[in-house]
PDB file of C-alpha atoms and ligand atoms in Angstrom:
ATOM      1  CA  UNK A   1      27.689 -27.516  42.373  1.00 61.00           C
ATOM      2  CA  UNK A   2      26.609 -24.911  44.586  1.00 61.00           C
ATOM      3  CA  UNK A   3      27.804 -24.235  48.243  1.00 65.00           C
ATOM      4  CA  UNK A   4      25.718 -27.096  49.503  1.00 66.00           C
ATOM      5  CA  UNK A   5      27.494 -29.250  46.739  1.00 69.00           C
ATOM      6  CA  UNK A   6      24.287 -30.174  44.862  1.00 64.00           C
ATOM      7  CA  UNK A   7      24.545 -30.061  41.281  1.00 69.00           C
ATOM      8  CA  UNK A   8      22.915 -27.731  39.462  1.00 59.00           C
ATOM      9  CA  UNK A   9      20.740 -30.864  37.881  1.00 65.00           C
ATOM     10  CA  UNK A  10      19.613 -31.192  41.678  1.00 70.00           C
ATOM     11  CA  UNK A  11      18.907 -27.074  41.834  1.00 64.00           C
ATOM     12  CA  UNK A  12      16.526 -26.831  38.652  1.00 61.00           C
ATOM     13  CA  UNK A  13      14.906 -30.994  39.318  1.00 70.00           C
ATOM     14  CA  UNK A  14      12.345 -31.559  36.288  1.00 70.00           C
ATOM     15  CA  UNK A  15      13.636 -28.366  34.595  1.00 66.00           C
ATOM     16  CA  UNK A  16      17.139 -28.424  33.542  1.00 67.00           C
ATOM     17  CA  UNK A  17      15.415 -31.496  30.714  1.00 69.00           C
ATOM     18  CA  UNK A  18      13.668 -29.167  29.567  1.00 67.00           C
ATOM     19  CA  UNK A  19      15.543 -26.260  29.546  1.00 65.00           C
ATOM     20  CA  UNK A  20      17.991 -28.402  27.717  1.00 68.00           C
ATOM     21  CA  UNK A  21      15.505 -28.853  25.107  1.00 72.00           C
ATOM     22  CA  UNK A  22      14.268 -26.018  24.651  1.00 71.00           C
ATOM     23  CA  UNK A  23      17.811 -24.272  24.412  1.00 71.00           C
ATOM     24  CA  UNK A  24      19.272 -26.990  22.234  1.00 70.00           C
ATOM     25  CA  UNK A  25      15.988 -26.397  19.986  1.00 74.00           C
ATOM     26  CA  UNK A  26      17.089 -22.626  19.519  1.00 73.00           C
ATOM     27  CA  UNK A  27      21.044 -23.325  19.534  1.00 77.00           C
ATOM     28  CA  UNK A  28      20.298 -25.364  15.929  1.00 88.00           C
ATOM     29  CA  UNK A  29      17.513 -22.749  14.759  1.00 90.00           C
ATOM     30  CA  UNK A  30      20.754 -19.518  14.951  1.00 90.00           C
ATOM     31  CA  UNK A  31      22.547 -21.692  12.809  1.00 90.00           C
ATOM     32  CA  UNK A  32      18.812 -23.006  10.672  1.00 92.00           C
ATOM     33  CA  UNK A  33      18.243 -19.173  10.102  1.00 94.00           C
ATOM     34  CA  UNK A  34      22.081 -18.327   9.079  1.00 93.00           C
ATOM     35  CA  UNK A  35      22.005 -21.641   6.268  1.00 93.00           C
ATOM     36  CA  UNK A  36      18.904 -20.481   5.446  1.00 93.00           C
ATOM     37  CA  UNK A  37      19.847 -16.967   4.902  1.00 93.00           C
ATOM     38  CA  UNK A  38      23.072 -18.092   3.190  1.00 90.00           C
ATOM     39  CA  UNK A  39      20.981 -19.576   0.704  1.00 91.00           C
ATOM     40  CA  UNK A  40      18.235 -17.575   0.199  1.00 90.00           C
ATOM     41  CA  UNK A  41      19.541 -14.774   0.621  1.00 89.00           C
ATOM     42  CA  UNK A  42      16.692 -13.544   2.942  1.00 92.00           C
ATOM     43  CA  UNK A  43      14.906 -15.693   5.034  1.00 94.00           C
ATOM     44  CA  UNK A  44      11.351 -16.095   3.346  1.00 93.00           C
ATOM     45  CA  UNK A  45       8.615 -16.831   5.240  1.00 94.00           C
ATOM     46  CA  UNK A  46       8.202 -20.594   3.640  1.00 93.00           C
ATOM     47  CA  UNK A  47      11.414 -20.690   5.446  1.00 93.00           C
ATOM     48  CA  UNK A  48      10.787 -19.808   8.278  1.00 93.00           C
ATOM     49  CA  UNK A  49       7.358 -22.073   8.805  1.00 93.00           C
ATOM     50  CA  UNK A  50       9.188 -25.117   7.511  1.00 92.00           C
ATOM     51  CA  UNK A  51      11.452 -24.158  10.226  1.00 91.00           C
ATOM     52  CA  UNK A  52       9.281 -24.508  13.153  1.00 91.00           C
ATOM     53  CA  UNK A  53       7.686 -27.926  11.886  1.00 90.00           C
ATOM     54  CA  UNK A  54      10.932 -29.181  12.094  1.00 89.00           C
ATOM     55  CA  UNK A  55      12.079 -27.549  15.232  1.00 88.00           C
ATOM     56  CA  UNK A  56       8.809 -27.967  16.413  1.00 87.00           C
ATOM     57  CA  UNK A  57       8.695 -24.826  17.623  1.00 89.00           C
ATOM     58  CA  UNK A  58       6.111 -22.154  16.851  1.00 91.00           C
ATOM     59  CA  UNK A  59       6.470 -20.131  13.922  1.00 93.00           C
ATOM     60  CA  UNK A  60       5.705 -16.564  15.799  1.00 94.00           C
ATOM     61  CA  UNK A  61       8.565 -18.176  18.000  1.00 92.00           C
ATOM     62  CA  UNK A  62      10.844 -18.147  15.422  1.00 93.00           C
ATOM     63  CA  UNK A  63      10.141 -15.572  13.782  1.00 95.00           C
ATOM     64  CA  UNK A  64      10.564 -13.744  16.906  1.00 94.00           C
ATOM     65  CA  UNK A  65      13.636 -15.324  17.710  1.00 92.00           C
ATOM     66  CA  UNK A  66      14.770 -14.367  14.162  1.00 94.00           C
ATOM     67  CA  UNK A  67      13.852 -11.066  13.898  1.00 95.00           C
ATOM     68  CA  UNK A  68      15.555  -9.914  17.446  1.00 94.00           C
ATOM     69  CA  UNK A  69      18.794 -10.150  15.436  1.00 92.00           C
ATOM     70  CA  UNK A  70      19.840  -7.503  13.195  1.00 87.00           C
ATOM     71  CA  UNK A  71      21.310  -9.853  10.485  1.00 91.00           C
ATOM     72  CA  UNK A  72      18.404 -11.951  10.178  1.00 95.00           C
ATOM     73  CA  UNK A  73      16.434  -9.636   6.282  1.00 94.00           C
ATOM     74  CA  UNK A  74      12.666 -10.576   6.130  1.00 95.00           C
ATOM     75  CA  UNK A  75      12.726  -9.368   2.588  1.00 92.00           C
ATOM     76  CA  UNK A  76      14.923  -9.881  -0.283  1.00 93.00           C
ATOM     77  CA  UNK A  77      17.917  -8.750  -1.091  1.00 93.00           C
ATOM     78  CA  UNK A  78      20.531  -7.425  -3.024  1.00 94.00           C
ATOM     79  CA  UNK A  79      23.162  -8.412  -4.033  1.00 92.00           C
ATOM     80  CA  UNK A  80      25.640  -6.344  -3.728  1.00 94.00           C
ATOM     81  CA  UNK A  81      24.654  -3.856  -0.600  1.00 94.00           C
ATOM     82  CA  UNK A  82      25.731  -0.750  -0.571  1.00 96.00           C
ATOM     83  CA  UNK A  83      24.604   1.305   2.914  1.00 96.00           C
ATOM     84  CA  UNK A  84      25.464   5.046   3.538  1.00 97.00           C
ATOM     85  CA  UNK A  85      25.939   6.582   6.491  1.00 97.00           C
ATOM     86  CA  UNK A  86      23.733   9.160   8.320  1.00 97.00           C
ATOM     87  CA  UNK A  87      25.682   8.729  11.723  1.00 97.00           C
ATOM     88  CA  UNK A  88      26.410  12.771  12.936  1.00 97.00           C
ATOM     89  CA  UNK A  89      29.995  13.040  11.706  1.00 97.00           C
ATOM     90  CA  UNK A  90      28.994  11.900   8.593  1.00 97.00           C
ATOM     91  CA  UNK A  91      25.929  13.773   8.303  1.00 97.00           C
ATOM     92  CA  UNK A  92      27.371  17.006   9.114  1.00 97.00           C
ATOM     93  CA  UNK A  93      30.114  15.905   6.181  1.00 96.00           C
ATOM     94  CA  UNK A  94      27.451  15.643   4.266  1.00 95.00           C
ATOM     95  CA  UNK A  95      25.312  12.201   3.382  1.00 96.00           C
ATOM     96  CA  UNK A  96      22.962  13.448   3.436  1.00 96.00           C
ATOM     97  CA  UNK A  97      23.602  14.694  -0.474  1.00 95.00           C
ATOM     98  CA  UNK A  98      25.422  11.807  -0.817  1.00 96.00           C
ATOM     99  CA  UNK A  99      22.408   9.930  -0.130  1.00 96.00           C
ATOM    100  CA  UNK A 100      20.507  11.457  -2.377  1.00 96.00           C
ATOM    101  CA  UNK A 101      22.819  10.975  -5.358  1.00 95.00           C
ATOM    102  CA  UNK A 102      23.036   7.234  -4.364  1.00 94.00           C
ATOM    103  CA  UNK A 103      19.057   6.883  -4.368  1.00 96.00           C
ATOM    104  CA  UNK A 104      18.789   9.276  -7.684  1.00 95.00           C
ATOM    105  CA  UNK A 105      22.308   6.576  -9.031  1.00 93.00           C
ATOM    106  CA  UNK A 106      20.674   3.520  -8.212  1.00 93.00           C
ATOM    107  CA  UNK A 107      17.217   4.090  -8.986  1.00 94.00           C
ATOM    108  CA  UNK A 108      16.083   2.457  -5.826  1.00 96.00           C
ATOM    109  CA  UNK A 109      15.229   4.589  -1.669  1.00 96.00           C
ATOM    110  CA  UNK A 110      17.189   4.051   0.903  1.00 95.00           C
ATOM    111  CA  UNK A 111      15.900   0.998   2.404  1.00 93.00           C
ATOM    112  CA  UNK A 112      15.078  -0.598  -0.859  1.00 95.00           C
ATOM    113  CA  UNK A 113      16.658  -3.528  -3.146  1.00 95.00           C
ATOM    114  CA  UNK A 114      16.133  -2.079  -7.469  1.00 94.00           C
ATOM    115  CA  UNK A 115      13.844  -4.182  -8.333  1.00 94.00           C
ATOM    116  CA  UNK A 116      16.630  -7.027 -10.820  1.00 92.00           C
ATOM    117  CA  UNK A 117      18.014  -8.025  -6.701  1.00 93.00           C
ATOM    118  CA  UNK A 118      21.397  -6.508  -7.818  1.00 92.00           C
ATOM    119  CA  UNK A 119      21.786  -3.997  -4.904  1.00 94.00           C
ATOM    120  CA  UNK A 120      19.920  -3.136  -1.485  1.00 95.00           C
ATOM    121  CA  UNK A 121      20.868   1.107  -0.048  1.00 96.00           C
ATOM    122  CA  UNK A 122      20.566   1.383   3.046  1.00 95.00           C
ATOM    123  CA  UNK A 123      21.979   2.991   5.527  1.00 96.00           C
ATOM    124  CA  UNK A 124      23.620   3.283   9.603  1.00 95.00           C
ATOM    125  CA  UNK A 125      24.187   5.154  12.407  1.00 95.00           C
ATOM    126  CA  UNK A 126      27.812   4.749  13.158  1.00 96.00           C
ATOM    127  CA  UNK A 127      30.776   2.485  11.232  1.00 95.00           C
ATOM    128  CA  UNK A 128      33.175   2.978  13.302  1.00 95.00           C
ATOM    129  CA  UNK A 129      35.479   5.912  10.693  1.00 95.00           C
ATOM    130  CA  UNK A 130      34.079   9.138  11.647  1.00 97.00           C
ATOM    131  CA  UNK A 131      37.606  10.437  10.835  1.00 96.00           C
ATOM    132  CA  UNK A 132      36.370   9.107   6.679  1.00 97.00           C
ATOM    133  CA  UNK A 133      32.991  11.341   7.034  1.00 97.00           C
ATOM    134  CA  UNK A 134      31.265  10.631   5.237  1.00 97.00           C
ATOM    135  CA  UNK A 135      31.389   7.255   4.928  1.00 97.00           C
ATOM    136  CA  UNK A 136      29.913   4.728   3.192  1.00 96.00           C
ATOM    137  CA  UNK A 137      30.185   0.548   2.439  1.00 96.00           C
ATOM    138  CA  UNK A 138      29.705  -1.059  -0.671  1.00 94.00           C
ATOM    139  CA  UNK A 139      29.315  -5.109   0.446  1.00 92.00           C
ATOM    140  CA  UNK A 140      31.430  -4.370   3.847  1.00 91.00           C
ATOM    141  CA  UNK A 141      34.155  -2.360   2.298  1.00 93.00           C
ATOM    142  CA  UNK A 142      35.046   1.239   3.728  1.00 95.00           C
ATOM    143  CA  UNK A 143      35.202   4.247   1.100  1.00 95.00           C
ATOM    144  CA  UNK A 144      35.295   7.388   2.806  1.00 96.00           C
ATOM    145  CA  UNK A 145      35.932  10.793   2.227  1.00 96.00           C
ATOM    146  CA  UNK A 146      32.643  10.381  -0.502  1.00 95.00           C
ATOM    147  CA  UNK A 147      31.807  14.137  -2.113  1.00 90.00           C
ATOM    148  CA  UNK A 148      28.375  13.885  -4.009  1.00 83.00           C
ATOM    149  CA  UNK A 149      30.824  14.269  -6.811  1.00 82.00           C
ATOM    150  CA  UNK A 150      31.979  10.824  -6.202  1.00 88.00           C
ATOM    151  CA  UNK A 151      29.309   8.632  -6.637  1.00 90.00           C
ATOM    152  CA  UNK A 152      28.951   8.441  -9.687  1.00 88.00           C
ATOM    153  CA  UNK A 153      32.571   6.085  -9.166  1.00 87.00           C
ATOM    154  CA  UNK A 154      31.312   3.926  -6.490  1.00 87.00           C
ATOM    155  CA  UNK A 155      28.081   3.602  -9.022  1.00 86.00           C
ATOM    156  CA  UNK A 156      30.282   2.391 -11.534  1.00 86.00           C
ATOM    157  CA  UNK A 157      32.434   0.185  -9.023  1.00 83.00           C
ATOM    158  CA  UNK A 158      29.218  -1.443  -7.801  1.00 82.00           C
ATOM    159  CA  UNK A 159      27.891  -2.487 -11.435  1.00 82.00           C
ATOM    160  CA  UNK A 160      30.869  -3.480 -13.185  1.00 82.00           C
ATOM    161  CA  UNK A 161      31.123  -6.387 -10.038  1.00 81.00           C
TER     162      UNK A 161
HETATM  163  S1  LIG B   1      29.257   9.018  11.806  1.00 51.32           S
HETATM  164 FE1  LIG B   1      29.526   7.557  10.693  1.00 51.32          FE
HETATM  165  S2  LIG B   1      31.008   6.633  10.176  1.00 51.32           S
HETATM  166 FE2  LIG B   1      30.651   7.388  12.400  1.00 51.32          FE
END
């Protein structure tokens, strides 16, 4: 209630039910997108279109909402995700060369996924472990003090799992 004792419904009038319906759909949409990505490992176009139809939301809006969140992917991703930190502390300590070695070893460019979908190689601005620079994450696990020489250990670890 506000100072005049009016309830929220009275203040926003007929807009209230409209907002509630829209918010409910968008709340369901985020959860549905998360579930769909869990199932497919990314969000295929036909899944986005199907969700849009099921929720009666324009496909463009579904894509717009999904693309707002960094957690959603629109291209197939690998079973493993290796992420090389290229933030300034990591860069200064040689992450550029680490990245080059990773690209050579996995035969994929940054941002890319191997054709067999075994691996996606990404870069990130900082993972919050600058004291361990240069840092790589392997499926979310932090590996610090990475050198070009230790890249092969990471490659072996990923290929063994
Ligand atoms: S810049 Fe690499 S962990 Fe912070």
